């Protein structure tokens, strides 16, 4: 009986913490974006992450972890800092590892590819994420979009591979390719 009571207590704590985090996020997002502080974001993120620590089995825990990852991504945009994008990727990966069958995990993996491609401008890592997405979720609604992204990335990588050869040609010394000779009465 005491084990059941403890479990119910943790579930209730997780629920109230989740509800508090949602209210905190709503308050944060109601403020003008340029007045939001890092500390405010971090408090909301920590509150969402506390839901997992209180009760990993609570039905809203994957939602809370996804919200924390989204807030890190928002911080990356707001403060133009790669560190927050990296934290978002780490948070999405955690969600993916802990809840691989959850729909938020599927979205997390796709978002990792988007962050790598657009925000961090790392097409190689983005390609890996989108390929992993297709390997895991080939029948999902976003699979066509992942294939499209892979084609874009492959094109970009091919352009980058061709660029060094063009740069080498441009940076070499001039090359003489045609020589003509004229002979005149006082010149050659």
PDB file of C-alpha atoms in Angstrom:
ATOM      1  CA  UNK A   1       0.000   0.000   0.000  1.00  0.00           C
ATOM      2  CA  UNK A   2       2.803   2.452   0.816  1.00  0.00           C
ATOM      3  CA  UNK A   3       4.441   1.722  -2.552  1.00  0.00           C
ATOM      4  CA  UNK A   4       1.182   2.544  -4.321  1.00  0.00           C
ATOM      5  CA  UNK A   5       0.815   5.715  -2.279  1.00  0.00           C
ATOM      6  CA  UNK A   6       4.379   6.779  -3.132  1.00  0.00           C
ATOM      7  CA  UNK A   7       3.747   6.114  -6.811  1.00  0.00           C
ATOM      8  CA  UNK A   8       0.514   8.118  -6.737  1.00  0.00           C
ATOM      9  CA  UNK A   9       2.308  10.936  -4.936  1.00  0.00           C
ATOM     10  CA  UNK A  10       5.080  11.054  -7.570  1.00  0.00           C
ATOM     11  CA  UNK A  11       2.482  10.989 -10.339  1.00  0.00           C
ATOM     12  CA  UNK A  12       0.636  13.887  -8.691  1.00  0.00           C
ATOM     13  CA  UNK A  13       3.904  15.804  -8.260  1.00  0.00           C
ATOM     14  CA  UNK A  14       4.795  15.220 -11.920  1.00  0.00           C
ATOM     15  CA  UNK A  15       1.360  16.409 -13.001  1.00  0.00           C
ATOM     16  CA  UNK A  16       1.501  19.594 -10.924  1.00  0.00           C
ATOM     17  CA  UNK A  17       5.086  20.285 -12.051  1.00  0.00           C
ATOM     18  CA  UNK A  18       4.073  19.830 -15.676  1.00  0.00           C
ATOM     19  CA  UNK A  19       1.119  22.175 -15.246  1.00  0.00           C
ATOM     20  CA  UNK A  20       3.370  24.759 -13.558  1.00  0.00           C
ATOM     21  CA  UNK A  21       5.896  24.474 -16.425  1.00  0.00           C
ATOM     22  CA  UNK A  22       3.150  25.035 -18.995  1.00  0.00           C
ATOM     23  CA  UNK A  23       2.000  28.156 -17.126  1.00  0.00           C
ATOM     24  CA  UNK A  24       5.594  29.392 -16.907  1.00  0.00           C
ATOM     25  CA  UNK A  25       6.083  28.869 -20.633  1.00  0.00           C
ATOM     26  CA  UNK A  26       2.844  30.689 -21.430  1.00  0.00           C
ATOM     27  CA  UNK A  27       3.961  33.610 -19.271  1.00  0.00           C
ATOM     28  CA  UNK A  28       7.389  33.649 -20.923  1.00  0.00           C
ATOM     29  CA  UNK A  29       5.945  33.588 -24.419  1.00  0.00           C
ATOM     30  CA  UNK A  30       3.501  36.363 -23.615  1.00  0.00           C
ATOM     31  CA  UNK A  31       6.452  38.711 -23.044  1.00  0.00           C
ATOM     32  CA  UNK A  32       7.995  40.579 -25.980  1.00  0.00           C
ATOM     33  CA  UNK A  33      10.806  38.417 -27.330  1.00  0.00           C
ATOM     34  CA  UNK A  34      13.497  41.062 -26.827  1.00  0.00           C
ATOM     35  CA  UNK A  35      12.718  41.284 -23.089  1.00  0.00           C
ATOM     36  CA  UNK A  36      13.008  37.552 -22.382  1.00  0.00           C
ATOM     37  CA  UNK A  37      16.080  36.673 -20.360  1.00  0.00           C
ATOM     38  CA  UNK A  38      18.208  33.535 -20.426  1.00  0.00           C
ATOM     39  CA  UNK A  39      17.407  32.882 -16.782  1.00  0.00           C
ATOM     40  CA  UNK A  40      13.690  32.910 -17.534  1.00  0.00           C
ATOM     41  CA  UNK A  41      14.125  30.318 -20.280  1.00  0.00           C
ATOM     42  CA  UNK A  42      16.359  28.178 -18.067  1.00  0.00           C
ATOM     43  CA  UNK A  43      13.818  28.131 -15.210  1.00  0.00           C
ATOM     44  CA  UNK A  44      11.083  26.930 -17.546  1.00  0.00           C
ATOM     45  CA  UNK A  45      13.380  24.292 -19.083  1.00  0.00           C
ATOM     46  CA  UNK A  46      14.400  23.003 -15.650  1.00  0.00           C
ATOM     47  CA  UNK A  47      10.766  22.760 -14.611  1.00  0.00           C
ATOM     48  CA  UNK A  48       9.882  20.734 -17.714  1.00  0.00           C
ATOM     49  CA  UNK A  49      12.895  18.468 -17.105  1.00  0.00           C
ATOM     50  CA  UNK A  50      11.823  17.968 -13.487  1.00  0.00           C
ATOM     51  CA  UNK A  51       8.709  16.197 -14.771  1.00  0.00           C
ATOM     52  CA  UNK A  52      10.950  13.401 -16.092  1.00  0.00           C
ATOM     53  CA  UNK A  53      12.882  13.157 -12.821  1.00  0.00           C
ATOM     54  CA  UNK A  54       9.670  12.967 -10.819  1.00  0.00           C
ATOM     55  CA  UNK A  55       7.932  10.338 -12.935  1.00  0.00           C
ATOM     56  CA  UNK A  56       9.361   9.032 -16.235  1.00  0.00           C
ATOM     57  CA  UNK A  57       6.182   6.982 -16.741  1.00  0.00           C
ATOM     58  CA  UNK A  58       3.836   9.984 -16.535  1.00  0.00           C
ATOM     59  CA  UNK A  59       1.968  10.372 -19.846  1.00  0.00           C
ATOM     60  CA  UNK A  60       3.011  14.017 -20.281  1.00  0.00           C
ATOM     61  CA  UNK A  61       6.729  13.376 -19.683  1.00  0.00           C
ATOM     62  CA  UNK A  62       7.595  13.079 -23.413  1.00  0.00           C
ATOM     63  CA  UNK A  63       5.655  16.305 -24.014  1.00  0.00           C
ATOM     64  CA  UNK A  64       7.648  18.005 -21.260  1.00  0.00           C
ATOM     65  CA  UNK A  65      10.970  16.810 -22.693  1.00  0.00           C
ATOM     66  CA  UNK A  66       9.961  17.993 -26.168  1.00  0.00           C
ATOM     67  CA  UNK A  67       9.005  21.394 -24.729  1.00  0.00           C
ATOM     68  CA  UNK A  68      12.408  21.710 -23.045  1.00  0.00           C
ATOM     69  CA  UNK A  69      14.150  20.923 -26.345  1.00  0.00           C
ATOM     70  CA  UNK A  70      11.985  23.466 -28.186  1.00  0.00           C
ATOM     71  CA  UNK A  71      12.868  26.120 -25.631  1.00  0.00           C
ATOM     72  CA  UNK A  72      16.584  25.432 -26.088  1.00  0.00           C
ATOM     73  CA  UNK A  73      16.122  25.823 -29.834  1.00  0.00           C
ATOM     74  CA  UNK A  74      14.243  29.079 -29.271  1.00  0.00           C
ATOM     75  CA  UNK A  75      17.114  30.279 -27.085  1.00  0.00           C
ATOM     76  CA  UNK A  76      19.537  29.480 -29.894  1.00  0.00           C
ATOM     77  CA  UNK A  77      17.554  31.724 -32.235  1.00  0.00           C
ATOM     78  CA  UNK A  78      16.935  34.434 -29.658  1.00  0.00           C
ATOM     79  CA  UNK A  79      20.501  34.694 -28.377  1.00  0.00           C
ATOM     80  CA  UNK A  80      22.311  33.589 -31.580  1.00  0.00           C
ATOM     81  CA  UNK A  81      24.276  31.003 -29.671  1.00  0.00           C
ATOM     82  CA  UNK A  82      25.246  27.576 -31.008  1.00  0.00           C
ATOM     83  CA  UNK A  83      25.507  26.258 -27.459  1.00  0.00           C
ATOM     84  CA  UNK A  84      21.720  26.373 -27.120  1.00  0.00           C
ATOM     85  CA  UNK A  85      21.229  24.605 -30.435  1.00  0.00           C
ATOM     86  CA  UNK A  86      23.595  21.889 -29.199  1.00  0.00           C
ATOM     87  CA  UNK A  87      21.572  21.657 -25.969  1.00  0.00           C
ATOM     88  CA  UNK A  88      18.394  21.329 -28.061  1.00  0.00           C
ATOM     89  CA  UNK A  89      19.944  18.470 -30.020  1.00  0.00           C
ATOM     90  CA  UNK A  90      21.030  16.790 -26.789  1.00  0.00           C
ATOM     91  CA  UNK A  91      17.509  17.178 -25.336  1.00  0.00           C
ATOM     92  CA  UNK A  92      15.928  15.781 -28.501  1.00  0.00           C
ATOM     93  CA  UNK A  93      18.363  12.832 -28.434  1.00  0.00           C
ATOM     94  CA  UNK A  94      17.451  12.129 -24.812  1.00  0.00           C
ATOM     95  CA  UNK A  95      13.763  12.097 -25.724  1.00  0.00           C
ATOM     96  CA  UNK A  96      14.518   9.805 -28.660  1.00  0.00           C
ATOM     97  CA  UNK A  97      16.467   7.353 -26.481  1.00  0.00           C
ATOM     98  CA  UNK A  98      13.991   7.295 -23.591  1.00  0.00           C
ATOM     99  CA  UNK A  99      10.771   7.181 -25.635  1.00  0.00           C
ATOM    100  CA  UNK A 100      11.687   5.773 -29.079  1.00  0.00           C
ATOM    101  CA  UNK A 101       8.117   4.729 -29.942  1.00  0.00           C
ATOM    102  CA  UNK A 102       6.556   8.047 -28.985  1.00  0.00           C
ATOM    103  CA  UNK A 103       5.486  10.413 -31.771  1.00  0.00           C
ATOM    104  CA  UNK A 104       7.576  13.159 -30.152  1.00  0.00           C
ATOM    105  CA  UNK A 105      10.667  10.999 -30.679  1.00  0.00           C
ATOM    106  CA  UNK A 106       9.945  10.846 -34.397  1.00  0.00           C
ATOM    107  CA  UNK A 107       9.568  14.627 -34.508  1.00  0.00           C
ATOM    108  CA  UNK A 108      12.716  15.036 -32.391  1.00  0.00           C
ATOM    109  CA  UNK A 109      14.878  13.155 -34.867  1.00  0.00           C
ATOM    110  CA  UNK A 110      13.555  15.206 -37.787  1.00  0.00           C
ATOM    111  CA  UNK A 111      14.141  18.410 -35.805  1.00  0.00           C
ATOM    112  CA  UNK A 112      17.732  17.372 -35.082  1.00  0.00           C
ATOM    113  CA  UNK A 113      18.297  17.210 -38.830  1.00  0.00           C
ATOM    114  CA  UNK A 114      16.703  20.634 -39.293  1.00  0.00           C
ATOM    115  CA  UNK A 115      18.834  22.207 -36.556  1.00  0.00           C
ATOM    116  CA  UNK A 116      22.012  20.684 -37.968  1.00  0.00           C
ATOM    117  CA  UNK A 117      21.152  21.810 -41.497  1.00  0.00           C
ATOM    118  CA  UNK A 118      19.669  25.268 -40.973  1.00  0.00           C
ATOM    119  CA  UNK A 119      20.893  26.587 -37.630  1.00  0.00           C
ATOM    120  CA  UNK A 120      24.319  24.977 -37.294  1.00  0.00           C
ATOM    121  CA  UNK A 121      24.983  24.727 -41.051  1.00  0.00           C
ATOM    122  CA  UNK A 122      26.415  21.233 -40.664  1.00  0.00           C
ATOM    123  CA  UNK A 123      25.111  19.292 -43.676  1.00  0.00           C
ATOM    124  CA  UNK A 124      27.074  16.134 -42.857  1.00  0.00           C
ATOM    125  CA  UNK A 125      25.450  15.785 -39.414  1.00  0.00           C
ATOM    126  CA  UNK A 126      22.082  16.804 -40.878  1.00  0.00           C
ATOM    127  CA  UNK A 127      22.407  14.095 -43.511  1.00  0.00           C
ATOM    128  CA  UNK A 128      23.071  11.501 -40.802  1.00  0.00           C
ATOM    129  CA  UNK A 129      20.000  12.612 -38.842  1.00  0.00           C
ATOM    130  CA  UNK A 130      17.689  12.557 -41.869  1.00  0.00           C
ATOM    131  CA  UNK A 131      19.055   9.174 -42.958  1.00  0.00           C
ATOM    132  CA  UNK A 132      18.502   7.801 -39.450  1.00  0.00           C
ATOM    133  CA  UNK A 133      14.988   9.245 -39.590  1.00  0.00           C
ATOM    134  CA  UNK A 134      14.273   7.374 -42.827  1.00  0.00           C
ATOM    135  CA  UNK A 135      15.799   4.169 -41.445  1.00  0.00           C
ATOM    136  CA  UNK A 136      13.551   4.309 -38.368  1.00  0.00           C
ATOM    137  CA  UNK A 137      10.400   5.952 -39.718  1.00  0.00           C
ATOM    138  CA  UNK A 138      10.314   5.304 -43.471  1.00  0.00           C
ATOM    139  CA  UNK A 139       6.517   5.155 -43.509  1.00  0.00           C
ATOM    140  CA  UNK A 140       5.897   8.339 -41.529  1.00  0.00           C
ATOM    141  CA  UNK A 141       4.185  11.382 -43.045  1.00  0.00           C
ATOM    142  CA  UNK A 142       7.459  13.354 -42.889  1.00  0.00           C
ATOM    143  CA  UNK A 143       9.490  10.713 -44.738  1.00  0.00           C
ATOM    144  CA  UNK A 144       8.969  12.498 -48.079  1.00  0.00           C
ATOM    145  CA  UNK A 145      10.233  15.736 -46.544  1.00  0.00           C
ATOM    146  CA  UNK A 146      13.280  13.902 -45.134  1.00  0.00           C
ATOM    147  CA  UNK A 147      14.040  12.491 -48.608  1.00  0.00           C
ATOM    148  CA  UNK A 148      13.733  15.999 -50.050  1.00  0.00           C
ATOM    149  CA  UNK A 149      16.173  17.320 -47.430  1.00  0.00           C
ATOM    150  CA  UNK A 150      18.620  14.521 -48.227  1.00  0.00           C
ATOM    151  CA  UNK A 151      18.575  15.504 -51.914  1.00  0.00           C
ATOM    152  CA  UNK A 152      19.214  19.149 -50.983  1.00  0.00           C
ATOM    153  CA  UNK A 153      22.072  18.159 -48.702  1.00  0.00           C
ATOM    154  CA  UNK A 154      23.601  15.822 -51.286  1.00  0.00           C
ATOM    155  CA  UNK A 155      23.513  18.675 -53.815  1.00  0.00           C
ATOM    156  CA  UNK A 156      25.146  21.042 -51.336  1.00  0.00           C
ATOM    157  CA  UNK A 157      27.835  18.507 -50.454  1.00  0.00           C
ATOM    158  CA  UNK A 158      28.538  17.886 -54.158  1.00  0.00           C
ATOM    159  CA  UNK A 159      28.908  21.648 -54.708  1.00  0.00           C
ATOM    160  CA  UNK A 160      31.306  21.889 -51.776  1.00  0.00           C
ATOM    161  CA  UNK A 161      33.341  18.982 -53.089  1.00  0.00           C
ATOM    162  CA  UNK A 162      33.629  20.637 -56.514  1.00  0.00           C
ATOM    163  CA  UNK A 163      34.501  24.060 -55.072  1.00  0.00           C
ATOM    164  CA  UNK A 164      38.049  23.213 -53.884  1.00  0.00           C
ATOM    165  CA  UNK A 165      39.024  22.070 -57.389  1.00  0.00           C
ATOM    166  CA  UNK A 166      37.765  25.361 -58.850  1.00  0.00           C
ATOM    167  CA  UNK A 167      39.567  27.321 -56.115  1.00  0.00           C
ATOM    168  CA  UNK A 168      42.810  25.488 -56.866  1.00  0.00           C
ATOM    169  CA  UNK A 169      42.557  26.453 -60.533  1.00  0.00           C
ATOM    170  CA  UNK A 170      41.938  30.070 -59.557  1.00  0.00           C
ATOM    171  CA  UNK A 171      44.838  30.209 -57.089  1.00  0.00           C
ATOM    172  CA  UNK A 172      47.523  28.716 -59.358  1.00  0.00           C
ATOM    173  CA  UNK A 173      50.018  30.765 -61.314  1.00  0.00           C
ATOM    174  CA  UNK A 174      48.885  31.742 -64.804  1.00  0.00           C
ATOM    175  CA  UNK A 175      49.399  29.031 -67.341  1.00  0.00           C
ATOM    176  CA  UNK A 176      50.551  29.757 -70.881  1.00  0.00           C
ATOM    177  CA  UNK A 177      48.488  27.673 -73.250  1.00  0.00           C
ATOM    178  CA  UNK A 178      49.037  29.231 -76.689  1.00  0.00           C
ATOM    179  CA  UNK A 179      52.282  30.514 -78.155  1.00  0.00           C
ATOM    180  CA  UNK A 180      52.529  32.103 -81.600  1.00  0.00           C
ATOM    181  CA  UNK A 181      55.594  33.265 -83.431  1.00  0.00           C
ATOM    182  CA  UNK A 182      55.999  36.054 -85.951  1.00  0.00           C
ATOM    183  CA  UNK A 183      59.126  36.899 -87.843  1.00  0.00           C
ATOM    184  CA  UNK A 184      59.593  40.388 -89.251  1.00  0.00           C
ATOM    185  CA  UNK A 185      62.489  42.390 -90.718  1.00  0.00           C
ATOM    186  CA  UNK A 186      63.725  43.631 -87.322  1.00  0.00           C
ATOM    187  CA  UNK A 187      61.772  41.543 -84.755  1.00  0.00           C
ATOM    188  CA  UNK A 188      60.856  37.995 -83.866  1.00  0.00           C
TER     189      UNK A 188
END
